[in-house]
Amino acid sequence: EVQLVESGGGLVQPGGSLRLSCAASGFTFSSYWMHWVRQAPGKGLVWVSRINSDGSSTSYADSVKGRFTISRDNAKNTLYLQMNSLRAEDTAVYYCARDLLEGGSSDAFDIWGQGTMVTVSS
Amino acid sequence: QSALTQPASVSGSPGQSITISCTGTSSDVGGYNYVSWYQQHPGKAPKLMIYDVSKRPSGVSNRFSGSKSGNTASLTISGLQAEDEADYYCSSYTSSSTLYVFGTGTKVTVL
């Protein structure tokens, strides 16, 4: 079964750091570009970051650029999101998602994890 | 990068057809044929319903269809069923440094 499972969420103080993980199974992880998408409580979806299949190219939303770092370990079939200098407005459920297109980038995300909640509060 | 504009809510009776609009600009919806649509039930992860404006992934009912005209994309659900009640989000590739933008979301209610 194709599956993504996020972990690492929790409560963190403003200015703090957190690292999210996303474990992939059921497909050739190293062939797919991957994304992080977040959703604040009761709000809409927001794209956060993207990484290519070998980890050599990354992109970020302006709202997180310079604070968040996306990475991956293809040997461990795992995607990461290192989040630093966290702010209250970063509070959200964070989803990892697989790019639709194997070997490249498309406009769509076809497999999603169940999400992990990050709460930034003092 | 502002969110794409969707109606907050759309409703219809079982068997009817409804259409959800998604309005952007020439820098996103109007500039690329890279619009996708997602269905999200409460407490669940989003599910891809349409990509590349009008293509359906394997396993998605043909009751769901997509189209685009200028800066506005649309999702049509025909033969509305109770299980279609959910939130729907559009998304588009953009020319900005924030590569993808989602819509504001539409709550679909089956009367």
PDB file of C-alpha atoms in Angstrom:
ATOM      1  CA  GLU A   1       0.000   0.000   0.000  1.00  0.00           C
ATOM      2  CA  VAL A   2       1.277   3.443  -0.936  1.00  0.00           C
ATOM      3  CA  GLN A   3       1.549   5.394   2.292  1.00  0.00           C
ATOM      4  CA  LEU A   4       3.003   8.518   3.881  1.00  0.00           C
ATOM      5  CA  VAL A   5       3.170   8.837   7.663  1.00  0.00           C
ATOM      6  CA  GLU A   6       4.163  12.115   9.319  1.00  0.00           C
ATOM      7  CA  SER A   7       5.557  12.488  12.811  1.00  0.00           C
ATOM      8  CA  GLY A   8       7.340  15.032  14.975  1.00  0.00           C
ATOM      9  CA  GLY A   9       4.607  17.555  15.609  1.00  0.00           C
ATOM     10  CA  GLY A  10       3.894  19.021  19.011  1.00  0.00           C
ATOM     11  CA  LEU A  11       3.804  22.141  21.150  1.00  0.00           C
ATOM     12  CA  VAL A  12       6.726  24.545  20.833  1.00  0.00           C
ATOM     13  CA  GLN A  13       7.337  28.061  22.118  1.00  0.00           C
ATOM     14  CA  PRO A  14       7.656  31.036  19.750  1.00  0.00           C
ATOM     15  CA  GLY A  15      11.193  31.211  18.446  1.00  0.00           C
ATOM     16  CA  GLY A  16      11.702  27.507  18.953  1.00  0.00           C
ATOM     17  CA  SER A  17      12.488  24.697  16.520  1.00  0.00           C
ATOM     18  CA  LEU A  18      10.919  21.428  15.468  1.00  0.00           C
ATOM     19  CA  ARG A  19      11.756  18.752  12.903  1.00  0.00           C
ATOM     20  CA  LEU A  20       8.983  16.913  11.113  1.00  0.00           C
ATOM     21  CA  SER A  21       9.469  13.541   9.434  1.00  0.00           C
ATOM     22  CA  CYS A  22       7.462  11.785   6.754  1.00  0.00           C
ATOM     23  CA  ALA A  23       8.042   8.058   6.260  1.00  0.00           C
ATOM     24  CA  ALA A  24       7.173   6.747   2.810  1.00  0.00           C
ATOM     25  CA  SER A  25       6.298   3.168   1.885  1.00  0.00           C
ATOM     26  CA  GLY A  26       4.766   1.227  -0.981  1.00  0.00           C
ATOM     27  CA  PHE A  27       6.474   3.146  -3.785  1.00  0.00           C
ATOM     28  CA  THR A  28       9.938   4.083  -5.042  1.00  0.00           C
ATOM     29  CA  PHE A  29      10.460   7.131  -2.850  1.00  0.00           C
ATOM     30  CA  SER A  30      13.656   8.184  -4.587  1.00  0.00           C
ATOM     31  CA  SER A  31      11.801   8.668  -7.883  1.00  0.00           C
ATOM     32  CA  TYR A  32       9.370  11.295  -6.674  1.00  0.00           C
ATOM     33  CA  TRP A  33       9.534  14.979  -5.850  1.00  0.00           C
ATOM     34  CA  MET A  34       7.924  15.661  -2.481  1.00  0.00           C
ATOM     35  CA  HIS A  35       6.071  18.563  -0.863  1.00  0.00           C
ATOM     36  CA  TRP A  36       4.966  19.911   2.494  1.00  0.00           C
ATOM     37  CA  VAL A  37       1.541  21.567   2.728  1.00  0.00           C
ATOM     38  CA  ARG A  38       0.036  23.045   5.886  1.00  0.00           C
ATOM     39  CA  GLN A  39      -3.433  23.889   7.120  1.00  0.00           C
ATOM     40  CA  ALA A  40      -4.090  26.186  10.064  1.00  0.00           C
ATOM     41  CA  PRO A  41      -7.060  25.196  12.254  1.00  0.00           C
ATOM     42  CA  GLY A  42     -10.281  25.914  10.384  1.00  0.00           C
ATOM     43  CA  LYS A  43      -8.391  27.441   7.474  1.00  0.00           C
ATOM     44  CA  GLY A  44      -7.381  26.475   3.945  1.00  0.00           C
ATOM     45  CA  LEU A  45      -4.418  24.636   2.484  1.00  0.00           C
ATOM     46  CA  VAL A  46      -1.100  26.421   2.004  1.00  0.00           C
ATOM     47  CA  TRP A  47       1.866  25.070   0.075  1.00  0.00           C
ATOM     48  CA  VAL A  48       5.087  25.236   2.110  1.00  0.00           C
ATOM     49  CA  SER A  49       7.990  23.600   0.327  1.00  0.00           C
ATOM     50  CA  ARG A  50       9.162  21.218  -2.404  1.00  0.00           C
ATOM     51  CA  ILE A  51      12.212  19.037  -2.936  1.00  0.00           C
ATOM     52  CA  ASN A  52      13.281  17.177  -6.038  1.00  0.00           C
ATOM     53  CA  SER A  53      13.910  13.458  -6.169  1.00  0.00           C
ATOM     54  CA  ASP A  54      17.618  13.492  -5.284  1.00  0.00           C
ATOM     55  CA  GLY A  55      17.430  16.403  -2.854  1.00  0.00           C
ATOM     56  CA  SER A  56      19.569  18.756  -4.932  1.00  0.00           C
ATOM     57  CA  SER A  57      16.843  21.347  -5.546  1.00  0.00           C
ATOM     58  CA  THR A  58      14.446  22.923  -3.058  1.00  0.00           C
ATOM     59  CA  SER A  59      11.778  25.633  -3.120  1.00  0.00           C
ATOM     60  CA  TYR A  60       9.912  27.467  -0.368  1.00  0.00           C
ATOM     61  CA  ALA A  61       6.903  29.665   0.134  1.00  0.00           C
ATOM     62  CA  ASP A  62       7.887  33.245   0.890  1.00  0.00           C
ATOM     63  CA  SER A  63       6.301  32.938   4.346  1.00  0.00           C
ATOM     64  CA  VAL A  64       8.806  30.284   5.471  1.00  0.00           C
ATOM     65  CA  LYS A  65      11.879  31.078   3.380  1.00  0.00           C
ATOM     66  CA  GLY A  66      14.965  31.374   5.531  1.00  0.00           C
ATOM     67  CA  ARG A  67      13.303  29.656   8.504  1.00  0.00           C
ATOM     68  CA  PHE A  68      12.324  26.222   7.190  1.00  0.00           C
ATOM     69  CA  THR A  69      14.537  23.638   5.479  1.00  0.00           C
ATOM     70  CA  ILE A  70      13.247  20.664   3.515  1.00  0.00           C
ATOM     71  CA  SER A  71      15.455  17.609   3.067  1.00  0.00           C
ATOM     72  CA  ARG A  72      15.224  13.903   2.370  1.00  0.00           C
ATOM     73  CA  ASP A  73      17.066  10.645   3.006  1.00  0.00           C
ATOM     74  CA  ASN A  74      16.299   8.314   0.118  1.00  0.00           C
ATOM     75  CA  ALA A  75      18.087   5.432   1.842  1.00  0.00           C
ATOM     76  CA  LYS A  76      15.601   5.736   4.703  1.00  0.00           C
ATOM     77  CA  ASN A  77      12.601   6.629   2.492  1.00  0.00           C
ATOM     78  CA  THR A  78      12.045   9.682   4.671  1.00  0.00           C
ATOM     79  CA  LEU A  79      11.244  13.336   4.050  1.00  0.00           C
ATOM     80  CA  TYR A  80      12.017  16.034   6.616  1.00  0.00           C
ATOM     81  CA  LEU A  81      11.043  19.594   7.427  1.00  0.00           C
ATOM     82  CA  GLN A  82      13.296  21.480   9.825  1.00  0.00           C
ATOM     83  CA  MET A  83      11.396  24.436  11.215  1.00  0.00           C
ATOM     84  CA  ASN A  84      13.288  27.195  13.039  1.00  0.00           C
ATOM     85  CA  SER A  85      12.264  30.576  14.457  1.00  0.00           C
ATOM     86  CA  LEU A  86       8.705  29.367  14.753  1.00  0.00           C
ATOM     87  CA  ARG A  87       5.890  31.881  15.024  1.00  0.00           C
ATOM     88  CA  ALA A  88       2.296  31.625  16.213  1.00  0.00           C
ATOM     89  CA  GLU A  89       1.162  31.832  12.581  1.00  0.00           C
ATOM     90  CA  ASP A  90       3.024  28.600  11.824  1.00  0.00           C
ATOM     91  CA  THR A  91       0.471  26.719  13.930  1.00  0.00           C
ATOM     92  CA  ALA A  92      -1.098  24.189  11.580  1.00  0.00           C
ATOM     93  CA  VAL A  93      -1.463  20.591  10.552  1.00  0.00           C
ATOM     94  CA  TYR A  94       1.500  19.785   8.337  1.00  0.00           C
ATOM     95  CA  TYR A  95       0.980  17.290   5.528  1.00  0.00           C
ATOM     96  CA  CYS A  96       3.624  15.691   3.377  1.00  0.00           C
ATOM     97  CA  ALA A  97       2.481  14.954  -0.148  1.00  0.00           C
ATOM     98  CA  ARG A  98       3.863  13.140  -3.154  1.00  0.00           C
ATOM     99  CA  ASP A  99       4.124  14.838  -6.519  1.00  0.00           C
ATOM    100  CA  LEU A 100       1.882  13.208  -9.119  1.00  0.00           C
ATOM    101  CA  LEU A 101       4.609  12.894 -11.726  1.00  0.00           C
ATOM    102  CA  GLU A 102       7.227  10.172 -11.252  1.00  0.00           C
ATOM    103  CA  GLY A 103      10.669  11.526 -12.025  1.00  0.00           C
ATOM    104  CA  GLY A 104       9.628  15.157 -12.332  1.00  0.00           C
ATOM    105  CA  SER A 105       7.391  17.941 -11.112  1.00  0.00           C
ATOM    106  CA  SER A 106       3.735  18.458 -11.865  1.00  0.00           C
ATOM    107  CA  ASP A 107       1.011  20.716 -10.570  1.00  0.00           C
ATOM    108  CA  ALA A 108      -0.612  18.109  -8.393  1.00  0.00           C
ATOM    109  CA  PHE A 109      -0.130  16.091  -5.226  1.00  0.00           C
ATOM    110  CA  ASP A 110      -1.563  12.599  -5.436  1.00  0.00           C
ATOM    111  CA  ILE A 111      -0.653  10.926  -2.146  1.00  0.00           C
ATOM    112  CA  TRP A 112      -0.986  12.669   1.226  1.00  0.00           C
ATOM    113  CA  GLY A 113      -0.101  11.680   4.744  1.00  0.00           C
ATOM    114  CA  GLN A 114      -2.537  11.996   7.641  1.00  0.00           C
ATOM    115  CA  GLY A 115      -0.819  15.130   8.904  1.00  0.00           C
ATOM    116  CA  THR A 116       0.964  16.124  12.105  1.00  0.00           C
ATOM    117  CA  MET A 117      -0.131  19.051  14.275  1.00  0.00           C
ATOM    118  CA  VAL A 118       2.315  21.817  15.153  1.00  0.00           C
ATOM    119  CA  THR A 119       1.267  24.314  17.797  1.00  0.00           C
ATOM    120  CA  VAL A 120       3.406  27.388  18.437  1.00  0.00           C
ATOM    121  CA  SER A 121       2.401  28.987  21.717  1.00  0.00           C
ATOM    122  CA  SER A 122       3.874  30.185  24.990  1.00  0.00           C
TER     123      SER A 122
ATOM    124  CA  GLN B   1       0.841  35.494  -3.385  1.00  0.00           C
ATOM    125  CA  SER B   2      -2.886  35.717  -2.600  1.00  0.00           C
ATOM    126  CA  ALA B   3      -5.115  32.674  -2.368  1.00  0.00           C
ATOM    127  CA  LEU B   4      -7.311  31.867  -5.327  1.00  0.00           C
ATOM    128  CA  THR B   5     -10.931  32.943  -4.836  1.00  0.00           C
ATOM    129  CA  GLN B   6     -13.625  30.307  -4.373  1.00  0.00           C
ATOM    130  CA  PRO B   7     -17.225  30.638  -3.152  1.00  0.00           C
ATOM    131  CA  ALA B   8     -17.477  29.831   0.534  1.00  0.00           C
ATOM    132  CA  SER B   9     -20.294  27.381   0.029  1.00  0.00           C
ATOM    133  CA  VAL B  10     -22.263  25.605  -2.675  1.00  0.00           C
ATOM    134  CA  SER B  11     -25.211  23.300  -2.148  1.00  0.00           C
ATOM    135  CA  GLY B  12     -27.369  20.998  -4.192  1.00  0.00           C
ATOM    136  CA  SER B  13     -29.838  18.159  -3.939  1.00  0.00           C
ATOM    137  CA  PRO B  14     -28.937  14.544  -4.633  1.00  0.00           C
ATOM    138  CA  GLY B  15     -28.713  13.903  -8.353  1.00  0.00           C
ATOM    139  CA  GLN B  16     -28.209  17.536  -9.243  1.00  0.00           C
ATOM    140  CA  SER B  17     -25.070  19.103 -10.706  1.00  0.00           C
ATOM    141  CA  ILE B  18     -23.084  21.847  -9.044  1.00  0.00           C
ATOM    142  CA  THR B  19     -20.128  23.937 -10.180  1.00  0.00           C
ATOM    143  CA  ILE B  20     -17.411  25.466  -8.031  1.00  0.00           C
ATOM    144  CA  SER B  21     -15.417  28.369  -9.442  1.00  0.00           C
ATOM    145  CA  CYS B  22     -11.793  29.214  -8.747  1.00  0.00           C
ATOM    146  CA  THR B  23     -10.615  32.675  -9.795  1.00  0.00           C
ATOM    147  CA  GLY B  24      -7.012  33.725 -10.007  1.00  0.00           C
ATOM    148  CA  THR B  25      -4.871  35.890 -12.232  1.00  0.00           C
ATOM    149  CA  SER B  26      -2.782  35.628 -15.367  1.00  0.00           C
ATOM    150  CA  SER B  27       0.152  34.724 -13.099  1.00  0.00           C
ATOM    151  CA  ASP B  28      -1.470  31.524 -11.954  1.00  0.00           C
ATOM    152  CA  VAL B  29      -4.762  30.061 -13.218  1.00  0.00           C
ATOM    153  CA  GLY B  30      -4.782  32.055 -16.446  1.00  0.00           C
ATOM    154  CA  GLY B  31      -1.145  31.510 -17.234  1.00  0.00           C
ATOM    155  CA  TYR B  32      -0.842  27.750 -16.955  1.00  0.00           C
ATOM    156  CA  ASN B  33      -2.906  24.621 -17.541  1.00  0.00           C
ATOM    157  CA  TYR B  34      -1.777  23.443 -14.124  1.00  0.00           C
ATOM    158  CA  VAL B  35      -4.964  23.629 -12.067  1.00  0.00           C
ATOM    159  CA  SER B  36      -5.839  20.814  -9.716  1.00  0.00           C
ATOM    160  CA  TRP B  37      -8.753  20.157  -7.355  1.00  0.00           C
ATOM    161  CA  TYR B  38      -8.818  18.432  -3.965  1.00  0.00           C
ATOM    162  CA  GLN B  39     -11.621  17.005  -1.854  1.00  0.00           C
ATOM    163  CA  GLN B  40     -11.228  17.067   1.921  1.00  0.00           C
ATOM    164  CA  HIS B  41     -13.599  15.444   4.368  1.00  0.00           C
ATOM    165  CA  PRO B  42     -13.522  16.703   8.002  1.00  0.00           C
ATOM    166  CA  GLY B  43     -10.431  15.550   9.841  1.00  0.00           C
ATOM    167  CA  LYS B  44      -9.037  13.818   6.782  1.00  0.00           C
ATOM    168  CA  ALA B  45      -6.219  14.464   4.345  1.00  0.00           C
ATOM    169  CA  PRO B  46      -7.012  16.038   0.981  1.00  0.00           C
ATOM    170  CA  LYS B  47      -7.658  13.781  -2.011  1.00  0.00           C
ATOM    171  CA  LEU B  48      -6.686  14.667  -5.570  1.00  0.00           C
ATOM    172  CA  MET B  49      -9.773  14.798  -7.810  1.00  0.00           C
ATOM    173  CA  ILE B  50      -8.621  16.680 -10.931  1.00  0.00           C
ATOM    174  CA  TYR B  51      -5.200  17.690 -12.290  1.00  0.00           C
ATOM    175  CA  ASP B  52      -3.998  19.582 -15.347  1.00  0.00           C
ATOM    176  CA  VAL B  53      -7.353  21.421 -15.416  1.00  0.00           C
ATOM    177  CA  SER B  54      -9.462  18.492 -16.570  1.00  0.00           C
ATOM    178  CA  LYS B  55      -7.696  15.141 -16.058  1.00  0.00           C
ATOM    179  CA  ARG B  56      -8.993  12.609 -13.537  1.00  0.00           C
ATOM    180  CA  PRO B  57      -6.636  10.358 -11.587  1.00  0.00           C
ATOM    181  CA  SER B  58      -7.343   6.655 -11.698  1.00  0.00           C
ATOM    182  CA  GLY B  59     -10.160   5.744  -9.335  1.00  0.00           C
ATOM    183  CA  VAL B  60     -11.879   9.135  -9.292  1.00  0.00           C
ATOM    184  CA  SER B  61     -15.505   9.045 -10.406  1.00  0.00           C
ATOM    185  CA  ASN B  62     -16.308  10.489 -13.833  1.00  0.00           C
ATOM    186  CA  ARG B  63     -18.983  12.552 -12.083  1.00  0.00           C
ATOM    187  CA  PHE B  64     -16.155  14.984 -11.382  1.00  0.00           C
ATOM    188  CA  SER B  65     -14.972  17.180 -14.240  1.00  0.00           C
ATOM    189  CA  GLY B  66     -12.818  20.276 -14.599  1.00  0.00           C
ATOM    190  CA  SER B  67     -12.502  23.138 -17.021  1.00  0.00           C
ATOM    191  CA  LYS B  68     -10.929  26.571 -17.363  1.00  0.00           C
ATOM    192  CA  SER B  69     -11.708  29.829 -19.084  1.00  0.00           C
ATOM    193  CA  GLY B  70      -9.299  32.720 -18.781  1.00  0.00           C
ATOM    194  CA  ASN B  71      -8.375  33.283 -15.143  1.00  0.00           C
ATOM    195  CA  THR B  72     -11.194  31.109 -13.786  1.00  0.00           C
ATOM    196  CA  ALA B  73     -11.198  27.355 -13.361  1.00  0.00           C
ATOM    197  CA  SER B  74     -14.254  25.289 -12.498  1.00  0.00           C
ATOM    198  CA  LEU B  75     -15.041  21.948 -10.928  1.00  0.00           C
ATOM    199  CA  THR B  76     -18.374  20.363 -11.779  1.00  0.00           C
ATOM    200  CA  ILE B  77     -19.874  17.533  -9.768  1.00  0.00           C
ATOM    201  CA  SER B  78     -22.717  15.824 -11.575  1.00  0.00           C
ATOM    202  CA  GLY B  79     -25.192  13.386 -10.058  1.00  0.00           C
ATOM    203  CA  LEU B  80     -24.494  14.794  -6.595  1.00  0.00           C
ATOM    204  CA  GLN B  81     -24.281  12.159  -3.865  1.00  0.00           C
ATOM    205  CA  ALA B  82     -24.260  12.371  -0.082  1.00  0.00           C
ATOM    206  CA  GLU B  83     -20.606  11.270  -0.003  1.00  0.00           C
ATOM    207  CA  ASP B  84     -19.646  14.339  -2.063  1.00  0.00           C
ATOM    208  CA  GLU B  85     -20.328  16.552   0.941  1.00  0.00           C
ATOM    209  CA  ALA B  86     -16.874  17.918   1.798  1.00  0.00           C
ATOM    210  CA  ASP B  87     -14.568  20.882   1.382  1.00  0.00           C
ATOM    211  CA  TYR B  88     -13.064  21.416  -2.053  1.00  0.00           C
ATOM    212  CA  TYR B  89      -9.883  23.326  -2.840  1.00  0.00           C
ATOM    213  CA  CYS B  90      -8.442  24.360  -6.160  1.00  0.00           C
ATOM    214  CA  SER B  91      -4.719  24.826  -6.674  1.00  0.00           C
ATOM    215  CA  SER B  92      -2.557  26.330  -9.372  1.00  0.00           C
ATOM    216  CA  TYR B  93       1.091  26.585 -10.275  1.00  0.00           C
ATOM    217  CA  THR B  94       2.213  30.213 -10.150  1.00  0.00           C
ATOM    218  CA  SER B  95       4.950  32.334 -11.663  1.00  0.00           C
ATOM    219  CA  SER B  96       5.884  33.683  -8.242  1.00  0.00           C
ATOM    220  CA  SER B  97       8.563  32.331  -5.926  1.00  0.00           C
ATOM    221  CA  THR B  98       5.763  30.657  -3.982  1.00  0.00           C
ATOM    222  CA  LEU B  99       5.279  27.997  -6.602  1.00  0.00           C
ATOM    223  CA  TYR B 100       1.785  26.792  -5.778  1.00  0.00           C
ATOM    224  CA  VAL B 101      -1.291  28.610  -4.522  1.00  0.00           C
ATOM    225  CA  PHE B 102      -4.478  27.054  -3.181  1.00  0.00           C
ATOM    226  CA  GLY B 103      -7.986  28.414  -3.268  1.00  0.00           C
ATOM    227  CA  THR B 104      -9.911  29.691  -0.272  1.00  0.00           C
ATOM    228  CA  GLY B 105     -11.978  26.508  -0.192  1.00  0.00           C
ATOM    229  CA  THR B 106     -15.637  25.707  -0.835  1.00  0.00           C
ATOM    230  CA  LYS B 107     -17.912  23.742   1.465  1.00  0.00           C
ATOM    231  CA  VAL B 108     -20.251  21.557  -0.561  1.00  0.00           C
ATOM    232  CA  THR B 109     -23.507  20.630   1.152  1.00  0.00           C
ATOM    233  CA  VAL B 110     -25.836  17.937  -0.151  1.00  0.00           C
ATOM    234  CA  LEU B 111     -29.345  18.966   0.828  1.00  0.00           C
TER     235      LEU B 111
END
